[in-house]
GROMACS .gro file of C-alpha atoms in nm:
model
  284
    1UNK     CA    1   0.608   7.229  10.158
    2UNK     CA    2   0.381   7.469   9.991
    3UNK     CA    3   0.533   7.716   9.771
    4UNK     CA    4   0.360   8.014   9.639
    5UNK     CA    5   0.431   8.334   9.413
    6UNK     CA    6   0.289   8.664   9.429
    7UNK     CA    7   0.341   8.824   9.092
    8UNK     CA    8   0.198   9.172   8.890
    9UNK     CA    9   0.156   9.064   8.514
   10UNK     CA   10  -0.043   8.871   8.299
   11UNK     CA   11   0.261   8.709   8.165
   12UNK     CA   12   0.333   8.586   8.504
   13UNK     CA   13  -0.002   8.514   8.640
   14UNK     CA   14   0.045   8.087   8.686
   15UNK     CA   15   0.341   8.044   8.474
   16UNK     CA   16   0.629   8.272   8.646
   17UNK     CA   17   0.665   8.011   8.917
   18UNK     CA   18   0.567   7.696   8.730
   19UNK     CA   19   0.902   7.807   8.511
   20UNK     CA   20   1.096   7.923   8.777
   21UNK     CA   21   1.010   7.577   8.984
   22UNK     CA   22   1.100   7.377   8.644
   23UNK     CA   23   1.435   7.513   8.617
   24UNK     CA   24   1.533   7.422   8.985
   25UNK     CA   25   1.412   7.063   8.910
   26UNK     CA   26   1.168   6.812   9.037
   27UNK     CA   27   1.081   6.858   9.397
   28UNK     CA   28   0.918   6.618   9.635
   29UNK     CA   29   0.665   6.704   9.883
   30UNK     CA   30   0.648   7.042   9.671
   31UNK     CA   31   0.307   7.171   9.635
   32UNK     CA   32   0.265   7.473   9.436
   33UNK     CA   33  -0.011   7.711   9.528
   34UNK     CA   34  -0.261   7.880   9.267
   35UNK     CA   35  -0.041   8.253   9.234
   36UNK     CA   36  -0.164   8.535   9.390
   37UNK     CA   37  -0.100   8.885   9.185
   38UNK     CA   38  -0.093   9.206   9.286
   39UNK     CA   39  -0.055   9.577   9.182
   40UNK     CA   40   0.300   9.692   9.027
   41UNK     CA   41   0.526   9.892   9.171
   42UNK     CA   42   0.673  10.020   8.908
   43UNK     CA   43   0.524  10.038   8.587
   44UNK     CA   44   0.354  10.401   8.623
   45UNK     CA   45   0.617  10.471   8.336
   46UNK     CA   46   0.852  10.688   8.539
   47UNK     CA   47   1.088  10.645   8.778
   48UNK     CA   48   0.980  10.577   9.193
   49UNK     CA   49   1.080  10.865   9.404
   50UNK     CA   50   1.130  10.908   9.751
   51UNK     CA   51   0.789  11.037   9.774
   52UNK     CA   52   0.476  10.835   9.960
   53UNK     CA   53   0.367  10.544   9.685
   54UNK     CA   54  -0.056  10.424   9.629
   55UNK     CA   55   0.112  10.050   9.436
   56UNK     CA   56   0.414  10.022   9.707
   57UNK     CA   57   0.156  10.026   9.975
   58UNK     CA   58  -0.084   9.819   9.778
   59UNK     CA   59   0.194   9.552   9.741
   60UNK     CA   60   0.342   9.582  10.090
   61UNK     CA   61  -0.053   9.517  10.219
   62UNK     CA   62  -0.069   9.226  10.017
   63UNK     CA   63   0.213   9.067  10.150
   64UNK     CA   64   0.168   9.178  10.548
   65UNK     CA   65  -0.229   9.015  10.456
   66UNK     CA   66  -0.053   8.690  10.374
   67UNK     CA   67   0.078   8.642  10.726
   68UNK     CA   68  -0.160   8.892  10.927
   69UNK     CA   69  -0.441   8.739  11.193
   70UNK     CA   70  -0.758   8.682  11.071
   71UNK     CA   71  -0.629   8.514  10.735
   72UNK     CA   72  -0.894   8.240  10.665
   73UNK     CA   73  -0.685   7.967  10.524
   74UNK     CA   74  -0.321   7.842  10.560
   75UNK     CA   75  -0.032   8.055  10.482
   76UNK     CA   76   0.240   7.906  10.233
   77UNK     CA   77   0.528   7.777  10.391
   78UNK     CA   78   0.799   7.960  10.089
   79UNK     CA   79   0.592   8.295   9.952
   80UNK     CA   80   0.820   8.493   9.680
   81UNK     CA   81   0.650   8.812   9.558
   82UNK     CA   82   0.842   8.934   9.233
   83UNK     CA   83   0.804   9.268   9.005
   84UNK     CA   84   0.953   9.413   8.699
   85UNK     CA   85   1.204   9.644   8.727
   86UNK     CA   86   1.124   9.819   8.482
   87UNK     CA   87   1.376  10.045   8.204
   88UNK     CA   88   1.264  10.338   8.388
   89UNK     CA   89   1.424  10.239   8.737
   90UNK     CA   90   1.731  10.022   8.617
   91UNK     CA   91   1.976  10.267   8.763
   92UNK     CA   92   1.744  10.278   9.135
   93UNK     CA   93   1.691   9.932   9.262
   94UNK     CA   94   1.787  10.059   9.571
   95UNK     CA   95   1.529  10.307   9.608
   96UNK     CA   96   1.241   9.995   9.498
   97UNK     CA   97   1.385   9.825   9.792
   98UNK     CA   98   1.388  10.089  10.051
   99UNK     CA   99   1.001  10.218   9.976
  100UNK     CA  100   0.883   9.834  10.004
  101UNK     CA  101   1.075   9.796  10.297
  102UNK     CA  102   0.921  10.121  10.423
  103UNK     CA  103   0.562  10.001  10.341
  104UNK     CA  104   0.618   9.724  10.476
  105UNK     CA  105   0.698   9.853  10.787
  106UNK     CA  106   0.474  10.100  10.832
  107UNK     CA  107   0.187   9.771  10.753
  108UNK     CA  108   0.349   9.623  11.013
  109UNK     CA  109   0.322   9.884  11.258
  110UNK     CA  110  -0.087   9.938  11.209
  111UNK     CA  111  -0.103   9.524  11.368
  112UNK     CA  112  -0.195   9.503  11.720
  113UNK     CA  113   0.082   9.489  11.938
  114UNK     CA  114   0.026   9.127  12.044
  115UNK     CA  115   0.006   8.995  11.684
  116UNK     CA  116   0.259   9.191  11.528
  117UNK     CA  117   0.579   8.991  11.642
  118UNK     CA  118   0.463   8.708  11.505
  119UNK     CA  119   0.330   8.842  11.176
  120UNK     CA  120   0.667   9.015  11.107
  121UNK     CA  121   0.870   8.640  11.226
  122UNK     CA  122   0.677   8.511  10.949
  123UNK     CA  123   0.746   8.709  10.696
  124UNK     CA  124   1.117   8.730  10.778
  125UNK     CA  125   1.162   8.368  10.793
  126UNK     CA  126   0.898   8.252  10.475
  127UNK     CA  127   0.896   8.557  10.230
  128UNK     CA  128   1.112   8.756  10.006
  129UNK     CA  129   1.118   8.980   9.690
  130UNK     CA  130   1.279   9.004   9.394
  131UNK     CA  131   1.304   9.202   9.086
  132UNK     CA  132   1.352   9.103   8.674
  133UNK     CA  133   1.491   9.372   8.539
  134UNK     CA  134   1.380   9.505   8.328
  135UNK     CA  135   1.075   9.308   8.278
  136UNK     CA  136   1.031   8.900   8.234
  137UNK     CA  137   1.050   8.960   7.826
  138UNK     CA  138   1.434   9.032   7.874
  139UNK     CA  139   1.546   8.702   7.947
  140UNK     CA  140   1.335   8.586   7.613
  141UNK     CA  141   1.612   8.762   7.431
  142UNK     CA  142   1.895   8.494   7.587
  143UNK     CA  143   1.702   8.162   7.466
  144UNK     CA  144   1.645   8.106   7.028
  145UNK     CA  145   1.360   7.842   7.157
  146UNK     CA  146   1.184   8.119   7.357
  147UNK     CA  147   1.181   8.365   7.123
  148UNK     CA  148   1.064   8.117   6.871
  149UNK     CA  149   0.707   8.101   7.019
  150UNK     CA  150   0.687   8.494   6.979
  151UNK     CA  151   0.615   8.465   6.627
  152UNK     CA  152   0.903   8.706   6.538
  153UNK     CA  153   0.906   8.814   6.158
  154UNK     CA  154   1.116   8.648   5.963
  155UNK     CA  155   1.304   8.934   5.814
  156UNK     CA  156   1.381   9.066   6.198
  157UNK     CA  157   1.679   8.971   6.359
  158UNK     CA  158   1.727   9.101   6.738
  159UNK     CA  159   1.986   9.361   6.759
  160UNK     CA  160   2.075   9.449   7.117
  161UNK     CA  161   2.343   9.654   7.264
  162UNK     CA  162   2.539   9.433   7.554
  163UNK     CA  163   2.508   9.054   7.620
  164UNK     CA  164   2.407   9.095   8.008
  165UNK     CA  165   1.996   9.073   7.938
  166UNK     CA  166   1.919   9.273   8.260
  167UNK     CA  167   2.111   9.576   8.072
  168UNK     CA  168   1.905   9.552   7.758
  169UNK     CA  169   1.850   9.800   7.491
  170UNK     CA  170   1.863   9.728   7.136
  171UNK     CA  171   2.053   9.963   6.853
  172UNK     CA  172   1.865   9.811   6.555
  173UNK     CA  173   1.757  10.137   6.353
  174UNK     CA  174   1.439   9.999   6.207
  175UNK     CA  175   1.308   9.974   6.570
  176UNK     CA  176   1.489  10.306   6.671
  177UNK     CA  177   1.293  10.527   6.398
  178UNK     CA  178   0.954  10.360   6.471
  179UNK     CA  179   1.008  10.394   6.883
  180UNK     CA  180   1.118  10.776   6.784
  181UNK     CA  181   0.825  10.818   6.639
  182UNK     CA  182   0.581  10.640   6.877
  183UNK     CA  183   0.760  10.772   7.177
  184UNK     CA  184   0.862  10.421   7.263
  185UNK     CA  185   1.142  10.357   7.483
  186UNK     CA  186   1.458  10.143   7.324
  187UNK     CA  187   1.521   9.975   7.672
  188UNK     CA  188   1.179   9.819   7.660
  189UNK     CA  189   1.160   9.468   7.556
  190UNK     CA  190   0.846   9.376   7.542
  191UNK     CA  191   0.830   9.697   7.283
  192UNK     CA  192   1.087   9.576   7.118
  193UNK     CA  193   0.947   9.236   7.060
  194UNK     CA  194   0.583   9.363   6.935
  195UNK     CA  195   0.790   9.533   6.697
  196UNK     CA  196   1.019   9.265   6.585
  197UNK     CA  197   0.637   9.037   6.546
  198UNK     CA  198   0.472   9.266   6.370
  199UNK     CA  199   0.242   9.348   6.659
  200UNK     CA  200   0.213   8.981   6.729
  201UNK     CA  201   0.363   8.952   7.019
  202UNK     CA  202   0.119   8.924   7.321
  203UNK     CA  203   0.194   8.804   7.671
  204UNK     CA  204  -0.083   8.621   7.733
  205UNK     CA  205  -0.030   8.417   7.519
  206UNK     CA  206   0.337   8.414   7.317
  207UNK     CA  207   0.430   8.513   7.592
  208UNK     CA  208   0.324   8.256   7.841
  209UNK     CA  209   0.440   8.015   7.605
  210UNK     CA  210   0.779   8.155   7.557
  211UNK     CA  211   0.817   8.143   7.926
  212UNK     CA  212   0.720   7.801   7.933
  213UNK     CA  213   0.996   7.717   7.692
  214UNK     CA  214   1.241   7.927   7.838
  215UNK     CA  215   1.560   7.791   7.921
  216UNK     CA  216   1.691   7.940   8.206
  217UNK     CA  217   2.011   7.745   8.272
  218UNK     CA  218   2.106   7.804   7.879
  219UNK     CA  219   2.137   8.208   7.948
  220UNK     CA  220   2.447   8.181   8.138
  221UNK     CA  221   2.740   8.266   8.093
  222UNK     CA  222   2.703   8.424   7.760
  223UNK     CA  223   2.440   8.674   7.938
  224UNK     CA  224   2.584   8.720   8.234
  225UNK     CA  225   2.605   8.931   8.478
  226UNK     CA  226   2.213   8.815   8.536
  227UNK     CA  227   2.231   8.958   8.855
  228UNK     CA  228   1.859   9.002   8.962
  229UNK     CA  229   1.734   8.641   8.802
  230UNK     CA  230   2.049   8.473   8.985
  231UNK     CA  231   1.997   8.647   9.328
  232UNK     CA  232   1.605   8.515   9.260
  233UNK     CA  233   1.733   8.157   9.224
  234UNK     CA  234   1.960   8.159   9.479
  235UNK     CA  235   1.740   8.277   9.747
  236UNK     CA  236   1.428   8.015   9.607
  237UNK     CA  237   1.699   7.725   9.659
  238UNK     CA  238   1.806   7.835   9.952
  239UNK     CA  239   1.455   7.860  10.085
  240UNK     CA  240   1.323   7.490   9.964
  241UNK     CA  241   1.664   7.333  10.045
  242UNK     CA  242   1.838   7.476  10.321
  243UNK     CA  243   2.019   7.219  10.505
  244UNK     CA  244   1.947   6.973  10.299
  245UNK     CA  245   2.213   6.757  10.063
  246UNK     CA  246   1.942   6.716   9.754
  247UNK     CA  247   2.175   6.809   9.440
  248UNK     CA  248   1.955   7.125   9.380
  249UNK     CA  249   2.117   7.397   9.277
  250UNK     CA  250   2.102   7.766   9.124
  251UNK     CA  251   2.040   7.717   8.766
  252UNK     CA  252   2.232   8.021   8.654
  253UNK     CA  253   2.537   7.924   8.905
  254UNK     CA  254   2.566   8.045   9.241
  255UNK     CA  255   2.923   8.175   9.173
  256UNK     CA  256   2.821   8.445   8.958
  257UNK     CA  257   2.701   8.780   9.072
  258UNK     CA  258   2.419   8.868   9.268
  259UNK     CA  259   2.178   9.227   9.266
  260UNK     CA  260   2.284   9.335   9.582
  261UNK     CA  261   1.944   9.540   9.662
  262UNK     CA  262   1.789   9.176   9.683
  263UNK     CA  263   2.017   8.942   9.775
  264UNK     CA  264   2.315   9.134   9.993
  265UNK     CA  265   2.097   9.182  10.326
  266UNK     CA  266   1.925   8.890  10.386
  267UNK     CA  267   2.079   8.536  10.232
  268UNK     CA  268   2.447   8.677  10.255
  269UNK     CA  269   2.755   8.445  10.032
  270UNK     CA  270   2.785   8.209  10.324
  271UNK     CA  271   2.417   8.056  10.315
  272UNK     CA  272   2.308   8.149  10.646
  273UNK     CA  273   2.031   8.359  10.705
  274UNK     CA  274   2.130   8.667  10.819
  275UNK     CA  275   2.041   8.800  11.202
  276UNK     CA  276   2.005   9.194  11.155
  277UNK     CA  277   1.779   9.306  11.327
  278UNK     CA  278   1.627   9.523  11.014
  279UNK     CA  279   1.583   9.225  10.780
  280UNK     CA  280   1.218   9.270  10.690
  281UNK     CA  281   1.171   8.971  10.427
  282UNK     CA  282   1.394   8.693  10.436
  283UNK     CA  283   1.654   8.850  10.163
  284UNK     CA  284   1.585   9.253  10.240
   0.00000   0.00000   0.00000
């Protein structure tokens, strides 16, 4: 089975789905393909509106071009494009979901007639999308180990306001005077943690290696809900294992909660794909 990610940072660029992968456990006859990367959605630094999108369409291409005619080598058999959230559009999910889906859509619609049914099977059946809210740096915040290789200063302790990571904001004054005064925004981690390093912090490299380190199954249940990361898992499990009695399972618990704008509409609490007829990706 070959098993690819389509991702928008550098911090995720070849090491979002090596980790991801990792935490699920070793997997035979899993081959995982070099990551593609695309555009963001969302990190224009405002929230998405209703309004037409340049990056949604840019992603939703991307993904349709995986699948399309005329692609020149073999598509992966599991393709999960993933994007940040972002603190800007915690509260609209939704709205992420329903312009993608849109895009998509419309992508769909410029394919001849004759190739379109099966270009949109394929996606349906071998692709979905998730989001980490509010950015991968978040869940660094759950794991001592992780936020070890961030070269944190040793006066700094993080001060945050709520356990659940994927509501994060921190309270710690120091930060809130200097974010004041730099217009920063105290829902942003990866702010926060270029703060607590003294301007160390940089993803491509502390940060690849804190995601490398990161622990996923040690973040729950002290951080839960973990909605969007567990809904991620769940579907990725589902995907490689479906059917199939292997011992895998979510790594943050499949009883917990799950985002609903990526995991309600297409892999539903009873495991079977769903049939509506408006299920674009396999979990949207």
């Amino acid at each position: 089975m070959h098993v690819q990610f389509l991702v928008t940072g550098e911090l995720e660029d070849e090491t979002l789905g090596e980790a991801i992968l990792r935490a699920i456990g070793e997997i035979d006859d899993c081959t995982l393909m070099p990551t593609l990367r695309t555009d963001s959605m969302t990190s224009s630094g405002r929230p998405l509106t209703d309004e037409g999108n340049t990056s949604i369409r840019r992603f939703a291409n991307r993904l349709v071009s995986e699948f399309a005619p005329g692609r020149g080598s073999r598509p992966p058999d599991v393709l999960v494009a993933i994007d940040d959230l972002e603190p800007w559009n915690t509260a609209q999910p939704d709205l992420v979901v329903k312009l993608l889906r849109r895009a998509l859509r419309e992508r769909l619609d410029r394919i001849p007639q004759t190739d379109r049914a099966r270009t949109a099977s394929l996606l349906q059946r071998r692709t979905s999308f998730h989001l980490l809210a509010p950015m991968p740096e978040t869940y660094f915040f759950g794991d001592p180990a992780a936020l070890s290789e961030c070269m944190l200063h040793v006066d700094r302790v993080p001060r945050l306001l709520r356990d659940d990571l994927e509501d994060f904001e921190t309270d710690d004054p120091s930060y809130l005077s200097v974010a004041r005064r730099e217009t920063w925004d105290a829902r942003h981690p990866k702010r926060y943690l270029q703060f607590l390093s003294d301007g160390n912090y940089h993803e491509t490299s502390q940060g690849k290696a804190a995601l490398r380190r990161l622990s996923w199954r040690g973040l729950s249940p002290k951080h839960d809900p973990l909605g969007f990361a567990r809904a991620m898992f769940e579907d990725i499990v589902f995907a490689l294992f479906a059917g199939l009695e292997k011992g895998f399972s979510n790594p943050l618990g499949s009883v917990g909660p799950k985002a609903s704008a990526t995991f309600g509409r297409g892999i539903p609490e009873s495991r079977n794909p769903a049939s509506a007829a408006d299920v674009i990706l396999r979990n949207i």
